[in-house]
Coordinates of C-alpha atoms in Angstrom, one line a residue:
M135 CA 11.4 141.4 49.3
N136 CA 8.4 142.7 51.4
M137 CA 9.6 144.3 54.5
D138 CA 8.0 147.0 56.8
K139 CA 9.2 150.5 56.0
K140 CA 10.6 151.0 59.6
T141 CA 13.1 148.2 59.1
E142 CA 14.4 149.8 55.9
E143 CA 14.5 153.2 57.6
D144 CA 16.4 151.8 60.6
I145 CA 19.0 150.2 58.2
I146 CA 19.4 153.5 56.3
K147 CA 20.0 155.3 59.6
C148 CA 23.3 153.5 59.9
S149 CA 25.9 156.2 59.3
R150 CA 28.7 153.6 58.7
C151 CA 30.7 155.1 61.6
A152 CA 31.9 151.7 62.7
L153 CA 31.7 152.6 66.4
C154 CA 30.2 149.1 66.9
A155 CA 33.6 147.7 65.9
D156 CA 34.8 148.8 69.4
V157 CA 32.3 146.5 71.2
C158 CA 31.5 143.7 68.7
P159 CA 33.1 140.5 70.0
V160 CA 32.8 138.8 66.7
F161 CA 34.6 141.6 64.8
K162 CA 37.4 141.6 67.4
V163 CA 38.1 138.0 66.4
K164 CA 37.4 138.0 62.7
R165 CA 38.3 141.6 61.7
T166 CA 36.3 141.4 58.5
E167 CA 33.9 144.0 57.0
G168 CA 31.2 141.3 56.8
T169 CA 31.1 140.9 60.5
L170 CA 30.5 144.7 61.0
L171 CA 27.0 146.0 61.0
R172 CA 27.7 148.4 58.1
G173 CA 28.7 145.4 55.9
K174 CA 25.7 143.4 56.9
F175 CA 23.3 146.3 56.5
L176 CA 24.5 147.0 53.0
Q177 CA 23.7 143.4 52.1
L178 CA 20.3 143.7 53.7
L179 CA 19.5 146.9 51.8
G180 CA 20.3 145.0 48.6
L181 CA 18.0 142.2 49.8
I182 CA 15.1 144.5 50.6
R183 CA 15.4 146.4 47.4
G184 CA 15.5 143.2 45.3
E185 CA 19.1 143.6 44.2
L186 CA 20.3 140.5 46.2
K187 CA 18.8 137.1 46.9
Y188 CA 18.5 135.4 50.3
T189 CA 21.3 132.9 49.7
N190 CA 23.0 130.7 52.3
R191 CA 26.0 133.0 52.3
L192 CA 23.8 136.0 53.1
K193 CA 22.0 134.0 55.8
A194 CA 25.3 133.0 57.3
S195 CA 26.4 136.6 57.4
I196 CA 23.3 137.6 59.3
D197 CA 23.6 134.6 61.6
Y198 CA 27.2 135.5 62.5
C199 CA 26.0 137.4 65.6
L200 CA 26.2 136.6 69.3
G201 CA 23.0 138.6 70.1
C202 CA 24.9 140.3 72.9
E203 CA 23.2 143.7 72.0
K204 CA 26.5 145.6 72.7
C205 CA 26.1 147.4 69.3
K206 CA 22.7 148.6 70.4
T207 CA 24.1 150.5 73.4
Q208 CA 27.0 151.8 71.4
C209 CA 25.1 153.0 68.3
P210 CA 24.6 156.8 68.1
S211 CA 21.5 156.2 65.9
G212 CA 20.0 153.8 68.4
I213 CA 19.6 151.0 65.8
D214 CA 18.5 147.6 67.2
A215 CA 20.4 145.3 64.9
C216 CA 19.2 142.1 66.6
E217 CA 15.6 143.1 65.9
I218 CA 16.4 143.7 62.3
F219 CA 18.1 140.4 61.9
Q220 CA 15.1 138.6 63.5
K221 CA 12.7 140.2 61.1
I222 CA 14.8 139.3 58.1
K223 CA 15.0 135.7 59.3
Y224 CA 11.3 135.6 59.9
Q225 CA 10.5 136.8 56.4
N226 CA 12.7 134.0 54.9
L227 CA 11.9 131.2 57.3
T228 CA 11.3 127.9 55.5
I229 CA 9.0 125.1 56.7
L230 CA 11.9 123.0 57.7
E231 CA 13.4 125.8 59.8
K232 CA 10.0 126.4 61.5
I233 CA 10.3 122.7 62.6
L234 CA 14.0 122.9 63.5
Y235 CA 13.4 126.1 65.5
G236 CA 10.1 125.0 67.1
K237 CA 9.2 124.0 70.6
F238 CA 9.7 120.3 70.2
S239 CA 13.1 120.7 68.6
L240 CA 14.2 123.1 71.4
K241 CA 13.3 120.5 74.0
I242 CA 15.4 117.9 72.2
K243 CA 18.3 120.4 72.0
I244 CA 18.1 121.2 75.7
F245 CA 18.0 117.6 76.6
A246 CA 21.1 116.9 74.5
L247 CA 22.9 119.9 75.9
K248 CA 22.0 118.7 79.4
C249 CA 23.5 115.3 78.8
F250 CA 26.6 116.7 77.1
Y251 CA 27.1 119.2 79.9
R252 CA 26.8 116.6 82.7
V253 CA 29.3 114.4 81.0
K254 CA 31.8 117.2 80.3
H255 CA 31.2 119.1 83.6
P256 CA 29.7 116.8 86.3
V257 CA 27.6 118.8 88.6
K258 CA 29.4 119.3 91.9
S259 CA 27.1 121.5 94.1
M260 CA 28.7 123.8 96.6
V261 CA 25.7 123.3 98.9
L262 CA 25.6 119.9 100.6
G263 CA 22.0 119.0 101.2
K264 CA 19.2 121.6 101.2
K265 CA 19.4 124.6 103.5
K266 CA 16.3 125.8 105.3
Y267 CA 15.1 129.3 104.6
V268 CA 17.3 131.2 107.0
I269 CA 15.9 134.7 106.4
K270 CA 12.3 135.8 106.7
T271 CA 10.7 138.3 104.4
D272 CA 7.2 139.7 103.9
K273 CA 7.7 139.8 100.1
K274 CA 6.1 137.3 97.9
L275 CA 8.7 135.8 95.5
T276 CA 8.1 133.8 92.4
H277 CA 11.0 132.2 90.5
F278 CA 11.2 132.4 86.7
N279 CA 13.2 129.3 85.8
G280 CA 14.7 129.4 82.3
C281 CA 15.3 126.4 80.1
L282 CA 19.1 126.4 80.3
S283 CA 19.0 127.2 84.0
K284 CA 17.1 124.0 84.6
C285 CA 19.8 122.2 82.6
I286 CA 23.0 123.8 84.0
N287 CA 21.9 125.3 87.3
P288 CA 19.0 122.9 88.4
D289 CA 19.3 123.6 92.2
F290 CA 18.7 127.4 92.3
Q291 CA 18.0 128.5 95.9
L292 CA 17.5 131.6 97.9
P293 CA 17.8 132.1 101.6
F294 CA 14.1 133.3 101.4
E295 CA 11.0 131.2 100.9
F296 CA 9.9 131.4 97.2
S297 CA 7.6 129.6 94.8
C298 CA 8.1 128.4 91.2
G299 CA 6.0 130.2 88.6
D300 CA 4.0 128.6 85.8
F301 CA 6.0 130.1 83.0
E302 CA 7.3 128.9 79.6
C303 CA 10.8 129.5 78.1
C304 CA 11.4 133.2 77.9
G305 CA 11.2 132.9 74.1
I306 CA 14.6 134.3 73.2
P307 CA 15.8 131.0 71.4
Y308 CA 12.9 131.3 69.0
K309 CA 13.2 135.1 68.6
N310 CA 16.8 134.9 67.7
K311 CA 16.2 132.3 65.1
G312 CA 13.4 134.3 63.5
N313 CA 10.5 132.1 64.6
L314 CA 8.5 135.1 65.7
D315 CA 5.1 133.3 65.6
V316 CA 6.1 131.0 68.4
Y317 CA 7.9 133.8 70.3
R318 CA 4.7 136.0 70.2
D319 CA 2.6 133.1 71.6
I320 CA 5.1 132.6 74.4
E321 CA 5.4 136.3 75.1
A322 CA 1.6 136.6 75.5
F323 CA 1.4 133.5 77.7
N324 CA 4.2 134.6 80.0
A325 CA 3.2 138.2 80.1
E326 CA -0.4 137.3 81.2
N327 CA 0.9 134.9 83.9
I328 CA 3.4 137.4 85.2
E329 CA 0.7 140.1 85.4
N330 CA -1.6 137.7 87.3
T331 CA 1.2 136.8 89.7
D332 CA 1.5 139.0 92.9
G333 CA 4.8 140.1 94.3
L334 CA 8.2 140.0 92.7
I335 CA 9.3 137.8 89.8
V336 CA 12.8 136.6 90.5
F337 CA 15.3 135.7 87.8
N338 CA 18.6 133.8 88.0
C339 CA 19.4 133.9 84.2
A340 CA 20.6 137.1 82.6
T341 CA 19.1 136.3 79.2
C342 CA 15.7 135.4 80.7
L343 CA 15.5 138.7 82.6
S344 CA 16.6 140.7 79.5
G345 CA 14.1 138.9 77.3
V346 CA 11.1 139.2 79.6
K347 CA 11.9 142.9 80.2
S348 CA 11.4 143.4 76.4
Y349 CA 7.8 142.0 76.6
K350 CA 4.9 144.3 75.8
F351 CA 2.9 144.2 79.1
K352 CA -0.5 145.7 79.4
D353 CA 0.6 147.4 82.5
P354 CA 4.1 149.0 82.0
K355 CA 4.6 149.0 85.8
T356 CA 4.8 145.2 85.7
K357 CA 8.4 145.6 84.6
D358 CA 9.2 147.1 88.1
R359 CA 8.4 143.7 89.6
L360 CA 11.0 141.9 87.5
V361 CA 14.1 141.6 89.6
F362 CA 17.4 139.8 89.6
Y363 CA 18.2 137.8 92.7
T364 CA 21.2 140.0 93.6
D365 CA 18.8 142.8 94.3
L366 CA 17.5 140.6 97.2
Y367 CA 21.0 140.0 98.5
K368 CA 21.7 143.7 98.5
E369 CA 18.7 144.0 100.9
I370 CA 20.0 141.1 103.0
L371 CA 23.3 143.0 103.6
Q372 CA 21.4 145.8 105.2
T373 CA 20.3 143.6 108.1
H374 CA 22.6 140.6 107.9
K375 CA 26.3 139.9 107.6
I376 CA 27.3 137.3 105.0
T377 CA 30.4 135.3 105.6
S378 CA 32.4 132.8 103.7
K379 CA 33.7 129.8 105.7
T380 CA 37.0 130.0 103.8
S381 CA 39.1 132.9 102.7
D382 CA 38.2 133.3 99.1
I383 CA 39.6 135.4 96.2
V384 CA 36.8 135.8 93.7
T385 CA 36.2 137.5 90.4
F386 CA 33.1 138.0 88.3
H387 CA 32.3 137.8 84.5
H388 CA 29.5 140.1 83.7
P389 CA 27.1 138.5 81.1
C390 CA 26.2 140.7 78.1
H391 CA 22.4 140.3 78.8
L392 CA 22.8 141.2 82.4
K393 CA 23.9 144.6 81.3
S394 CA 21.2 144.9 78.7
A395 CA 18.7 144.0 81.4
G396 CA 19.8 147.0 83.4
I397 CA 21.9 145.2 86.0
A398 CA 25.2 147.0 86.2
L399 CA 28.5 145.4 87.2
S400 CA 28.5 147.7 90.2
D401 CA 25.3 146.1 91.4
I402 CA 27.0 142.7 91.6
E403 CA 30.2 144.2 93.1
D404 CA 28.1 145.9 95.9
V405 CA 27.3 142.4 97.0
L406 CA 30.7 140.7 96.5
K407 CA 32.6 143.5 98.2
N408 CA 30.5 143.2 101.3
I409 CA 31.0 139.5 102.0
E410 CA 33.3 138.9 105.0
N411 CA 36.3 136.7 104.3
V412 CA 36.0 137.3 100.6
K413 CA 38.4 139.4 98.5
Y414 CA 37.0 140.6 95.2
K415 CA 39.3 141.2 92.2
R416 CA 37.8 142.9 89.1
L417 CA 38.5 141.4 85.7
E418 CA 40.5 143.5 83.3
N419 CA 37.6 143.2 80.8
P420 CA 34.6 142.2 83.0
E421 CA 32.0 142.9 80.4
E422 CA 33.8 141.4 77.4
C423 CA 31.6 138.6 75.9
C424 CA 32.7 135.0 76.6
G425 CA 31.6 133.9 73.1
F426 CA 29.0 131.2 74.1
G427 CA 25.8 133.2 73.5
G428 CA 22.9 130.8 72.8
D429 CA 24.1 128.1 70.5
F430 CA 26.7 130.3 68.9
F431 CA 29.4 128.0 70.2
L432 CA 27.9 125.1 68.2
S433 CA 27.6 127.0 64.9
H434 CA 30.9 129.0 65.2
P435 CA 33.1 127.0 67.5
R436 CA 36.4 128.7 66.5
T437 CA 35.2 132.2 67.2
A438 CA 33.6 131.1 70.5
D439 CA 36.7 129.2 71.5
N440 CA 38.9 132.3 70.9
L441 CA 36.6 134.5 73.1
S442 CA 36.3 131.9 75.8
L443 CA 40.0 131.3 76.2
K444 CA 40.7 135.1 76.2
K445 CA 38.2 135.4 79.0
I446 CA 39.8 132.7 81.1
D447 CA 43.2 134.3 80.5
D448 CA 41.9 137.5 82.0
V449 CA 40.6 135.5 85.0
V450 CA 44.1 134.0 85.6
K451 CA 45.6 137.5 85.7
T452 CA 43.5 138.5 88.7
G453 CA 44.9 135.7 90.9
A454 CA 41.4 134.7 91.8
K455 CA 40.7 131.1 92.7
I456 CA 36.9 131.3 92.0
V457 CA 35.3 132.9 89.0
L458 CA 31.6 133.6 89.2
T459 CA 28.9 134.5 86.6
A460 CA 25.2 134.8 86.3
C461 CA 24.3 133.1 83.0
P462 CA 24.2 129.4 82.3
T463 CA 26.0 129.5 78.9
C464 CA 28.6 131.9 80.4
L465 CA 29.2 129.4 83.2
W466 CA 29.6 126.6 80.5
S467 CA 32.1 128.8 78.7
L468 CA 34.2 129.4 81.8
K469 CA 34.2 125.7 82.7
Y470 CA 35.1 124.8 79.1
A471 CA 38.0 127.3 78.9
L472 CA 39.4 126.2 82.3
K473 CA 39.4 122.6 81.2
K474 CA 40.9 123.4 77.8
R475 CA 43.7 125.4 79.5
N476 CA 44.1 122.5 82.0
I477 CA 43.7 124.9 84.9
K478 CA 42.7 123.0 88.0
N479 CA 43.3 125.5 90.8
I480 CA 40.5 127.8 89.6
K481 CA 36.8 126.9 89.9
A482 CA 33.8 128.4 88.0
Y483 CA 30.5 128.6 89.8
D484 CA 27.1 130.2 89.3
L485 CA 26.9 133.3 91.5
A486 CA 23.6 132.2 92.9
E487 CA 25.0 128.9 94.1
Y488 CA 28.0 130.6 95.6
L489 CA 26.0 133.1 97.5
Y490 CA 23.6 130.5 98.8
S491 CA 26.5 128.4 100.2
L492 CA 27.6 131.3 102.5
N493 CA 26.7 131.9 106.1
F494 CA 24.0 134.4 107.1
A495 CA 23.8 136.1 110.5
H496 CA 21.9 139.1 111.9
K497 CA 23.9 142.2 112.5
K498 CA 24.2 143.1 116.1

């Protein structure tokens, strides 16, 4: 199999230490050597050196990954396993798979997911009607609206005035499936539009922010203008007090890609802890994956189910009545687990929706 030398060298760099076992959500459920990177890398070395063939079984082993990138942050050798898997998939992509993982197919999948989600989890917005922009800012804000965000969180709002940018999907769905030709076209399109857009580019999806931050921009400083909306709320708290109408006990599930995008749990907690009439309770394992990464819950429902239910059990232990998150598939996972556990006294909301529903007033 023809593969660039760097990929083979990266695989060889794996010391088989198994430190990734401490953070890999799939391994925590399956407990098999084949779900660990060292097991997968040994297979890939055989593939690259012509000792193994790219069979359905080998493909399934590579695909058994949530793409959470936790192993990347844990690896002492700094190996990017997701990038390696993407290259292997790209090298072995069939014509049929190029169609199935193409733009038209993704639109169909998104539409189907949207219909399924609305049936299973009817949209009940916390915000009645549309608020006016209650806070003035001199900053120019442009919203990057992701595919699943449009599907699950269609009414994203900020207490600032902002515009919607002319951007495509962040490209992560194509990249993770190995359709790198489509991904590179999208990356080039979005990168150019972002560089030609003044001001800050605001994200409300953890995966989109993480994905766009990995783009190869002509001007590296462009990445400094990519912000998550909670950064804006931290600024609001300097001049305004934010108050909940009701006395809320809330907790927060920290999405995997929010961490990989550089947004720490403490950044979110700095906002939640400073909202009046709100008591924040930290989850026992706030950064543990919920199991619904991308379409993983469709291809590996049992593993996803296990992780999702474990997450909601941790939520119950906090005593919180509201669980928040900042990723559309994470929100789906939380709602799914609440319904499966038949828990009706806890509600799951997108953090952006919850924050926008609160009251804002100038500090005296």
